[in-house]
mmCIF file of C-alpha atoms in Angstrom:
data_model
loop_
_atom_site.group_PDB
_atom_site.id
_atom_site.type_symbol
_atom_site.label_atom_id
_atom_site.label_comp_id
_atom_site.label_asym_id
_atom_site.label_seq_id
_atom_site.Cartn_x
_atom_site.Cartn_y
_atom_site.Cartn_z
ATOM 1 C CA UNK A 1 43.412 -32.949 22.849
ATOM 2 C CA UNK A 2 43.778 -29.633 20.388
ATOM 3 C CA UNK A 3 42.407 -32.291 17.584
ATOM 4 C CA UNK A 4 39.525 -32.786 20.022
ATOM 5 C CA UNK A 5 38.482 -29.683 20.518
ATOM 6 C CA UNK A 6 38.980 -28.569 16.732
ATOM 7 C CA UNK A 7 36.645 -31.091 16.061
ATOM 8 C CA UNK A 8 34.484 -29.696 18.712
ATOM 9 C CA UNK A 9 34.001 -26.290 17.455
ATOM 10 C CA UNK A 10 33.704 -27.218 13.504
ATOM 11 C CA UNK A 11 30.926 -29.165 15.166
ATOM 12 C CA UNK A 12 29.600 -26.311 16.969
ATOM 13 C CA UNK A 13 29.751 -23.685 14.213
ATOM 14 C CA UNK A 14 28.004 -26.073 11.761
ATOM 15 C CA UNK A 15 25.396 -26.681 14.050
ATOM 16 C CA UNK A 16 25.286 -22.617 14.286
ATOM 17 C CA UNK A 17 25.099 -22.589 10.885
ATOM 18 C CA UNK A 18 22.291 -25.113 10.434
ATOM 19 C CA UNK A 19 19.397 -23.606 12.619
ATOM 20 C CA UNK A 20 19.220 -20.107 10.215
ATOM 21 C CA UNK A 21 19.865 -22.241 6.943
ATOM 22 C CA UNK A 22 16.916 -24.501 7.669
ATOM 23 C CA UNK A 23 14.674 -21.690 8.891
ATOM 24 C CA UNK A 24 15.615 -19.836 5.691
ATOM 25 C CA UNK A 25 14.898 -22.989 3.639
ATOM 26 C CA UNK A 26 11.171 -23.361 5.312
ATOM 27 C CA UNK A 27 10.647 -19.751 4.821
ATOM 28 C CA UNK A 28 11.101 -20.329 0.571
ATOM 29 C CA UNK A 29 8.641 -22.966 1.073
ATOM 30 C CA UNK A 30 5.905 -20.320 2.527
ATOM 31 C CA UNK A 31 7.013 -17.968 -0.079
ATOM 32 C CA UNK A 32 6.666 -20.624 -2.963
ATOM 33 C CA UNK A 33 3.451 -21.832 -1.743
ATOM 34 C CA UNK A 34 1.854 -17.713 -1.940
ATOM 35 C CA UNK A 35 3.455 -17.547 -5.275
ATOM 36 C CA UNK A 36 1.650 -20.670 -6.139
ATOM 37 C CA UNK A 37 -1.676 -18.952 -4.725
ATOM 38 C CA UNK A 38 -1.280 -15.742 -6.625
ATOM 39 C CA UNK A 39 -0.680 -17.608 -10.138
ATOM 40 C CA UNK A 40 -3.965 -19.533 -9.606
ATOM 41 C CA UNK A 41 -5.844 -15.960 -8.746
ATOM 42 C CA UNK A 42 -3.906 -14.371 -12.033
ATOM 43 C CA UNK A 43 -4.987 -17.592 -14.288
ATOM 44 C CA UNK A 44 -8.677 -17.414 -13.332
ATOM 45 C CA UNK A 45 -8.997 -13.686 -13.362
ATOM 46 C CA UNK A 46 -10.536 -12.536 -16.543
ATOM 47 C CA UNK A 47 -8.768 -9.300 -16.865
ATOM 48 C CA UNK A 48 -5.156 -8.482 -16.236
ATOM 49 C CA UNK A 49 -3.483 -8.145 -12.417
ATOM 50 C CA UNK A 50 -0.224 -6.844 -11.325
ATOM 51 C CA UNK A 51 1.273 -7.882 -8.085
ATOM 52 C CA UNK A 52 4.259 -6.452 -5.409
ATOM 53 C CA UNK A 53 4.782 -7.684 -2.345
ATOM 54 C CA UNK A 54 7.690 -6.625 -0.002
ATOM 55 C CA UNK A 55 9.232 -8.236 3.544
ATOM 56 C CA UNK A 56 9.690 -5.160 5.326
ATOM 57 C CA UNK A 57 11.544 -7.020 7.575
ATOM 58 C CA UNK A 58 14.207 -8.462 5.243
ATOM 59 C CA UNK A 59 13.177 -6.899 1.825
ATOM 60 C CA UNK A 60 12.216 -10.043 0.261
ATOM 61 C CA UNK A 61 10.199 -9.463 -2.936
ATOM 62 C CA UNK A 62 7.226 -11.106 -4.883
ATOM 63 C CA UNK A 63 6.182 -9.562 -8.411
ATOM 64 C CA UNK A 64 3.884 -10.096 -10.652
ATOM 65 C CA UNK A 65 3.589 -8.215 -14.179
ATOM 66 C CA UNK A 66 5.236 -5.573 -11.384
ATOM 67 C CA UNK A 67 6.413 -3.398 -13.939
ATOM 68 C CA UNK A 68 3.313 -2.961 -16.151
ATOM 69 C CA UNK A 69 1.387 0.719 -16.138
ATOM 70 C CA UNK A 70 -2.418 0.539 -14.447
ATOM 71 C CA UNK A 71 -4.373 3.450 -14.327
ATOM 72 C CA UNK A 72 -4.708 4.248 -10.546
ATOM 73 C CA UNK A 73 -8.005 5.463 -9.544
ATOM 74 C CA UNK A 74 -8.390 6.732 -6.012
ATOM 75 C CA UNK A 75 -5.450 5.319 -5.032
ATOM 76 C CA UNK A 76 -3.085 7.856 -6.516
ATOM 77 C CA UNK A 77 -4.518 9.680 -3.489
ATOM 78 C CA UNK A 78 -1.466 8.203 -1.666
ATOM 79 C CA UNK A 79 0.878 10.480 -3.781
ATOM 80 C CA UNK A 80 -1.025 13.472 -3.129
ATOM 81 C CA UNK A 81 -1.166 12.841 0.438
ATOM 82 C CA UNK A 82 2.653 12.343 0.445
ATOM 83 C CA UNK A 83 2.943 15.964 -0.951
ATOM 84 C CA UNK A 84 0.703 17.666 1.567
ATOM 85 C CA UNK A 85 2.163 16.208 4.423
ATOM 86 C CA UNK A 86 6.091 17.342 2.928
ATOM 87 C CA UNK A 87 5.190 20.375 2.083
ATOM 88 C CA UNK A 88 3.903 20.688 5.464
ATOM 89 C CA UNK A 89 6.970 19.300 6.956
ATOM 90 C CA UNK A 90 8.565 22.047 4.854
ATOM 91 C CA UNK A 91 6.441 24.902 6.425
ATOM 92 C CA UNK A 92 5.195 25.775 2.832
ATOM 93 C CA UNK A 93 1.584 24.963 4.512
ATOM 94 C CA UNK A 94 0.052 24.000 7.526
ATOM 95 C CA UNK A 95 -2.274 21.183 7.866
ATOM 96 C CA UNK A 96 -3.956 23.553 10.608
ATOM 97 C CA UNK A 97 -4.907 25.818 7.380
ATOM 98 C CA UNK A 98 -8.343 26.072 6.817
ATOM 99 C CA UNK A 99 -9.922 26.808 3.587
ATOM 100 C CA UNK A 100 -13.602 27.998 2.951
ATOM 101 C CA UNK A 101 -15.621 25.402 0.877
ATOM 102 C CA UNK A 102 -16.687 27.027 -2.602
ATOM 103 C CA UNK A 103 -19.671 25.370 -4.795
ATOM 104 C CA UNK A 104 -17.396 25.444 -7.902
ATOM 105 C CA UNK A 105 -15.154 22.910 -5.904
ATOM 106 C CA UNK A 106 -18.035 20.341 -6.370
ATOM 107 C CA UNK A 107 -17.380 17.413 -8.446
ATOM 108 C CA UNK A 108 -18.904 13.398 -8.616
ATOM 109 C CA UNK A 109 -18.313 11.199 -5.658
ATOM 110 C CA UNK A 110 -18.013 13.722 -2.762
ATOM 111 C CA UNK A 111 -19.957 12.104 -0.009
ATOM 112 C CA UNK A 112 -18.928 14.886 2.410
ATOM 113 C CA UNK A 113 -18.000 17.622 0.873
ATOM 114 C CA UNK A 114 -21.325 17.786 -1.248
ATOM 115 C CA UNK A 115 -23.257 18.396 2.068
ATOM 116 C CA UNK A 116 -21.624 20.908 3.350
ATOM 117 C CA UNK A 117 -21.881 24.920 3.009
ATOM 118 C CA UNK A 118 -20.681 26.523 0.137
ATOM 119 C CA UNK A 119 -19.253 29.999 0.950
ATOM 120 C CA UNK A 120 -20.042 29.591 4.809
ATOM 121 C CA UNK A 121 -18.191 26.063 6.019
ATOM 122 C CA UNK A 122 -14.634 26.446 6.842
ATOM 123 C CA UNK A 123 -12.845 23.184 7.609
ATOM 124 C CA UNK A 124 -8.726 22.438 7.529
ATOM 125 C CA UNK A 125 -6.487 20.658 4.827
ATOM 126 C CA UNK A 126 -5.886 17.811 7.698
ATOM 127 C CA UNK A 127 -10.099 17.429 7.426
ATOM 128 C CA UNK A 128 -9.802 17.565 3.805
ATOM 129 C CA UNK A 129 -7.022 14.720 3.882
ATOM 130 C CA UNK A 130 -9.374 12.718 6.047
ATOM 131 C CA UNK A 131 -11.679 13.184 3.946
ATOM 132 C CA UNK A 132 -9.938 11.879 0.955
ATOM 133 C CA UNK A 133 -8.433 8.919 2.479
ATOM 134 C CA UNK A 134 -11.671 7.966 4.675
ATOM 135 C CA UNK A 135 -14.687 8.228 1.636
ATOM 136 C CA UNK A 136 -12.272 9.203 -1.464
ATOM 137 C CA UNK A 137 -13.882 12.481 -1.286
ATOM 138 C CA UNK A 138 -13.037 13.785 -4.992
ATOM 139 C CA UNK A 139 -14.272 17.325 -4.159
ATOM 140 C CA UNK A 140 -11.938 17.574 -1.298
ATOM 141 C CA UNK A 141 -8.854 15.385 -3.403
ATOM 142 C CA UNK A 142 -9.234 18.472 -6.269
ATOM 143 C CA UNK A 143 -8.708 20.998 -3.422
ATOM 144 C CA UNK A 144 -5.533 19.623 -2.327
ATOM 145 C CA UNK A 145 -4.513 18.780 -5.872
ATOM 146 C CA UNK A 146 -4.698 22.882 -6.069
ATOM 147 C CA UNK A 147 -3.346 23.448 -3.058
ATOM 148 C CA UNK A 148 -0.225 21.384 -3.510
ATOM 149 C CA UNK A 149 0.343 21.770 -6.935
ATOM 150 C CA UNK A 150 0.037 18.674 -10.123
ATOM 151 C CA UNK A 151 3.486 19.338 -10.592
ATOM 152 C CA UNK A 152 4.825 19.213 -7.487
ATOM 153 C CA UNK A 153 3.226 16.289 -6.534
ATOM 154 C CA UNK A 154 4.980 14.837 -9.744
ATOM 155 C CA UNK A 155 8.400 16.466 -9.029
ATOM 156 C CA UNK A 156 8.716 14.771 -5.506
ATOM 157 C CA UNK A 157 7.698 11.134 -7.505
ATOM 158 C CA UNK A 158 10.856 12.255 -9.715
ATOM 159 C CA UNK A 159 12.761 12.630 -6.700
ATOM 160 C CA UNK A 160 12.119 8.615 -5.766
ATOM 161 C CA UNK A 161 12.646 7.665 -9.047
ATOM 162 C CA UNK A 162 9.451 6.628 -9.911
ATOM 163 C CA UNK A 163 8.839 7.578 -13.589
ATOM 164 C CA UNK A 164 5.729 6.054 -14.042
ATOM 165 C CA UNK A 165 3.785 7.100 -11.080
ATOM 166 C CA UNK A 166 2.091 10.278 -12.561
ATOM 167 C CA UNK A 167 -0.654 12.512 -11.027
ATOM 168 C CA UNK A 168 -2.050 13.826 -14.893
ATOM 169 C CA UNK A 169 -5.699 15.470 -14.491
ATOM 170 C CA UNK A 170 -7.700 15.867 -10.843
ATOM 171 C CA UNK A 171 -10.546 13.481 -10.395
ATOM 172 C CA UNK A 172 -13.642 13.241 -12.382
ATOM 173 C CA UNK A 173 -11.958 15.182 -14.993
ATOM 174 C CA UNK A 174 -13.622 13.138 -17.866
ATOM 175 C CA UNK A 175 -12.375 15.197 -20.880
ATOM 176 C CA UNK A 176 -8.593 14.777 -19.141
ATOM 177 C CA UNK A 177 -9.656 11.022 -19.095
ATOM 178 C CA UNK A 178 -10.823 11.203 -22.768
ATOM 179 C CA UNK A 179 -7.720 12.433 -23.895
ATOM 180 C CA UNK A 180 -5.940 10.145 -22.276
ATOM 181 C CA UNK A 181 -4.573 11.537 -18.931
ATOM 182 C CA UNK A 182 -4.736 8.987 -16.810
ATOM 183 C CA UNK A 183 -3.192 8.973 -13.372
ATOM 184 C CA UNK A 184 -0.756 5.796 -13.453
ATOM 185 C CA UNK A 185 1.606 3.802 -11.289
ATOM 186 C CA UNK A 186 2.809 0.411 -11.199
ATOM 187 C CA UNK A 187 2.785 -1.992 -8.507
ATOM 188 C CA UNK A 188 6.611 -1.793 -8.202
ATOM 189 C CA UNK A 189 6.550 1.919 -8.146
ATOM 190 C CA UNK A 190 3.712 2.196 -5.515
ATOM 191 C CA UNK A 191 4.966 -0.580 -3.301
ATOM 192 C CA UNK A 192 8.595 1.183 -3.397
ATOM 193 C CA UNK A 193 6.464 4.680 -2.421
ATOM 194 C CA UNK A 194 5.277 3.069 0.174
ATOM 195 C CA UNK A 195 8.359 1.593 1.725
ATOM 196 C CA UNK A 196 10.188 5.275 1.195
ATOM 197 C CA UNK A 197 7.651 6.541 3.374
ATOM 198 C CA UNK A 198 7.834 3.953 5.716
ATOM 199 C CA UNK A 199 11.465 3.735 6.116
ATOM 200 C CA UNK A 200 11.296 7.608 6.732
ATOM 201 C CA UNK A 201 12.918 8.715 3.640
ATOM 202 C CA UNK A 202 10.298 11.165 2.686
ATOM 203 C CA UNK A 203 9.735 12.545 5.998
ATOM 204 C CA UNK A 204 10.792 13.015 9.168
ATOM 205 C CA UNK A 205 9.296 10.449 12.081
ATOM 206 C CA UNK A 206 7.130 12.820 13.367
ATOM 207 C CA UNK A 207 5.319 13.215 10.155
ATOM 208 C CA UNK A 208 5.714 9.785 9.377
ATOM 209 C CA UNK A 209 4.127 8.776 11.979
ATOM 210 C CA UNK A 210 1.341 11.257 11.236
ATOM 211 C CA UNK A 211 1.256 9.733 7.393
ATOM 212 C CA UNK A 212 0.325 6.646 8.145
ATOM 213 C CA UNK A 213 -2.245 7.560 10.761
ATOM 214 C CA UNK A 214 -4.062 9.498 8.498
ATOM 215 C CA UNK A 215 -3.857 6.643 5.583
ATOM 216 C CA UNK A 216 -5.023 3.956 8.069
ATOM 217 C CA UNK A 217 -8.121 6.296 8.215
ATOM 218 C CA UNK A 218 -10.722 3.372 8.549
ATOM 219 C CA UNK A 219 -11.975 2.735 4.941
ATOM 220 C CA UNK A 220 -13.789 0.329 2.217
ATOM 221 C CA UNK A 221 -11.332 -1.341 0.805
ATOM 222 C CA UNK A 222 -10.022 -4.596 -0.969
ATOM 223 C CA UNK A 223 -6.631 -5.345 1.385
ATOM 224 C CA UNK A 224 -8.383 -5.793 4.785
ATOM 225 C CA UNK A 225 -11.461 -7.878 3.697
ATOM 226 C CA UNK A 226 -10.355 -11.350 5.001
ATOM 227 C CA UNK A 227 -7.747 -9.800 7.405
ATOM 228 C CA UNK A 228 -8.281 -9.416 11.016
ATOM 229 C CA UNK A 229 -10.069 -6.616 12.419
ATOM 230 C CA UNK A 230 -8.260 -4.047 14.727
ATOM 231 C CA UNK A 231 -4.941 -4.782 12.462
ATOM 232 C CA UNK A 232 -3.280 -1.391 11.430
ATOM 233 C CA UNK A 233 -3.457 -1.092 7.484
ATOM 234 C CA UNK A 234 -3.018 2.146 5.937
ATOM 235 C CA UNK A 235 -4.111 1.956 2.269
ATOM 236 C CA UNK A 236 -5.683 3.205 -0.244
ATOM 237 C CA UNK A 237 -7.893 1.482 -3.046
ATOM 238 C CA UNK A 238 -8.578 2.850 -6.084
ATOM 239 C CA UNK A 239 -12.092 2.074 -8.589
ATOM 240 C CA UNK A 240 -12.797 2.716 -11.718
ATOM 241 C CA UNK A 241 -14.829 0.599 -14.932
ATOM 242 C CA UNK A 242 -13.106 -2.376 -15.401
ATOM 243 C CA UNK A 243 -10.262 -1.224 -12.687
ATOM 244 C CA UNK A 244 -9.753 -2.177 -9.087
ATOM 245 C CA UNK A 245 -6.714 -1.791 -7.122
ATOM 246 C CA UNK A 246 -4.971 -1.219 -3.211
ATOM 247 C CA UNK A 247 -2.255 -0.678 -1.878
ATOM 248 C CA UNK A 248 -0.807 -0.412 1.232
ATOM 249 C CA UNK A 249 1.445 -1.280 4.398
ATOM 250 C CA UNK A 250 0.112 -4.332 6.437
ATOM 251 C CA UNK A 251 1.426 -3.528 10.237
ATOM 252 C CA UNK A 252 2.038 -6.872 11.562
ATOM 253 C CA UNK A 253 4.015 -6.655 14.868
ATOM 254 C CA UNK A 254 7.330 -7.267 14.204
ATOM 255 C CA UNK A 255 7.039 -8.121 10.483
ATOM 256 C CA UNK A 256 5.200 -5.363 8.637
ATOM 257 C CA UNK A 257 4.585 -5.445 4.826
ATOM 258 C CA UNK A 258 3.933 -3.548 1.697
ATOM 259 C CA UNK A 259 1.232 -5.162 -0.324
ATOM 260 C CA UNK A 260 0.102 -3.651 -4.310
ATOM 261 C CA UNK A 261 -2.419 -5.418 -5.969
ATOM 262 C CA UNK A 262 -3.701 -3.940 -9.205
ATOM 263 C CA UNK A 263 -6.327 -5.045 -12.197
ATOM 264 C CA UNK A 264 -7.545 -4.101 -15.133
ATOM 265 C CA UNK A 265 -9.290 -4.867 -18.585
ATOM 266 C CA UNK A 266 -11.646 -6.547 -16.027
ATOM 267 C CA UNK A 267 -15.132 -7.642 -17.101
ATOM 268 C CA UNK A 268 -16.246 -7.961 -13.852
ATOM 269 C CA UNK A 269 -15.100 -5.783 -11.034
ATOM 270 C CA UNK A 270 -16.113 -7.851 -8.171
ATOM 271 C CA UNK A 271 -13.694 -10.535 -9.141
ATOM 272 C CA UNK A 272 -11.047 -8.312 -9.463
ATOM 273 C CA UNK A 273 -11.974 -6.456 -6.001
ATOM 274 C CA UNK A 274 -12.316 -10.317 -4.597
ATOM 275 C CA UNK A 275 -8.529 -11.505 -6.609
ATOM 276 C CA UNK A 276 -6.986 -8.585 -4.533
ATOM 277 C CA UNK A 277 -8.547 -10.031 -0.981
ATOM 278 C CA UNK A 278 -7.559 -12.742 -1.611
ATOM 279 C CA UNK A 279 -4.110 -12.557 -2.497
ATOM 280 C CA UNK A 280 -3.998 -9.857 0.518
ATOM 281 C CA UNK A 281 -5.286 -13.016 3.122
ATOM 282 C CA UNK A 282 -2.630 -15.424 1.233
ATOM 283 C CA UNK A 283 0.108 -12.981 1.909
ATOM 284 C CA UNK A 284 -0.978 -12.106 5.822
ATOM 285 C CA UNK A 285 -1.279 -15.700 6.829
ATOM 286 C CA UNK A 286 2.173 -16.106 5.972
ATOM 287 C CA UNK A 287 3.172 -12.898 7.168
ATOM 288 C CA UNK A 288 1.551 -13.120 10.546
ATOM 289 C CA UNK A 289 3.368 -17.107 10.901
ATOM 290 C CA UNK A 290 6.888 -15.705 9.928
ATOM 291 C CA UNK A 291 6.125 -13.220 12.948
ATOM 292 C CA UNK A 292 5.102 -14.879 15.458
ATOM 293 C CA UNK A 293 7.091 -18.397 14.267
ATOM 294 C CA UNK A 294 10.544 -19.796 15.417
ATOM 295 C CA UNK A 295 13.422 -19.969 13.307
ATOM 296 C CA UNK A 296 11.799 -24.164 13.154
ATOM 297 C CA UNK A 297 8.354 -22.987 12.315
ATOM 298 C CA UNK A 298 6.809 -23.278 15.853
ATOM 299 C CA UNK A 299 4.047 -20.861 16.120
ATOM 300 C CA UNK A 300 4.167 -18.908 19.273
ATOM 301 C CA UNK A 301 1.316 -17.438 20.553
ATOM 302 C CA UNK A 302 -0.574 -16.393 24.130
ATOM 303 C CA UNK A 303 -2.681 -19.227 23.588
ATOM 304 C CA UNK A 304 -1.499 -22.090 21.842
ATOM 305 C CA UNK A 305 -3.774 -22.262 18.289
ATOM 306 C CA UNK A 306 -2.112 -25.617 17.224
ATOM 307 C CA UNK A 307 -5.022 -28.197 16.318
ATOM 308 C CA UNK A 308 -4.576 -31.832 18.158
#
């Protein structure tokens, strides 16, 4: 009888132990399979693209040329953002401050702040981070740049341990450029920004929360293109000749991910902007199953989507 029922329960627990195995085993498959996507993006691309992706939910990792230096564009905006919104948390400013627009603060690319008053139109550093995140507003990025300081904004990248992430010159700064001060990252670096922000190491919750409000700002960008519309994505992409990047957190309920997809040396910029969509639907379609799937793959949803 004892033999019985030791027999019983080594049955039992290796039947425990088989259910999470398996569902681990399909899950490599998935991840295997948007490896296999990404490699055929990178080997068609004529230019050079850097990939991070992390599981949120378990911290599983994909990288690609992760560790190599891009230039970041606009979306070094993400750092600066980051520093306003500590600062703030810090009481050194208040997003409620309002500053008075000046014509010297007028640069390239400032679809908002270009038509407004010089002298005359006072608006707040929260409408100046909108206005950054929503249209890349440079004029309004170099205000904040001032406000929160180059250094400081470098200083709290020092603080994650991110060495290469550098805010160097303010934007449109073409002798800066010239010389070689580039603002830089990785997509290792950004994606592990990212995921200190969202795991609330940065901030508190309250201004967490408030970060990645303001950085899902509606925007056009390169992550959402083939993704669904009304999913939460706060990002930031970043353009410049022969440079395209974004990244970004992907909010999928119950399995959210940090996506970094970044190119250069490219001779066309449209293929990079369309290797970056594409490797952004590859890696929701197999985020959104391993949410809403079974530990056996079964896809559960309000209406069942399965094809007879």
């Amino acid at each position: 009888m004892l033999r019985s029922i030791g027999v019983f329960l080594l049955l039992a627990t290796a039947c425990a132990q088989t259910a999470p195995n398996t569902a681990v085993a399909k899950q490599e498959v998935l991840w295997q399979k948007l490896e296999s996507t990404i490699n055929d993006v990178d080997r068609n691309l004529d230019g050079v693209l850097g990939v991070a992706i992390l599981d949120l939910d378990n911290g599983r990792k994909f990288q690609l040329h992760a560790e190599e230096v891009f230039p970041q564009a606009s979306s070094i905006k993400i750092a600066v953002l980051a520093e306003l919104y500590r600062q703030a948390q810090a009481g050194k400013l208040k997003l409620t401050d309002l500053y008075t627009v000046q014509s010297s603060d007028l640069v390239a690319d400032s679809d908002i702040m270009g038509g407004l008053t010089p002298g005359v139109t006072r608006i707040t550093l929260r409408d100046l981070a909108t206005m950054m995140v929503a249209v890349s507003d440079n004029s309004a990025t170099n205000v904040l740049i001032d406000r929160v300081g180059m250094d400081n904004v470098n200083t709290l990248m020092d603080s994650l341990r991110l060495a290469h992430t550098r805010l160097r010159r303010k934007m449109m700064d073409l002798k800066a450029a010239g010389e070689g001060r580039e603002n830089i990252s990785t997509p290792a670096e950004m994606t592990t920004l990212l995921e200190n922000l969202y795991r609330g190491k940065v901030l508190n919750p309250e201004m967490t929360a408030d970060f990645f409000k303001m950085l899902s700002t509606h925007k056009e960008s390169f992550i959402p293109r083939e993704l669904p519309a009304g999913l939460k994505i706060a990002n930031k992409p970043g353009e410049l000749e022969g440079v395209r990047n974004d990244s970004g957190v992907v909010f999928v309920e119950n399995h959210a991910y940090v996506i970094s997809a970044m190119t250069t040396y490219l001779r066309r910029e449209r293929e990079g902007e369309e290797a970056i969509s594409k490797i952004s639907g590859a890696a929701f379609r197999m985020f959104d199953r391993l949410a809403r799937a079974s530990e056996y793959g079964r896809v559960v949803s309000l209406h069942d989507t399965g094809n007879p």
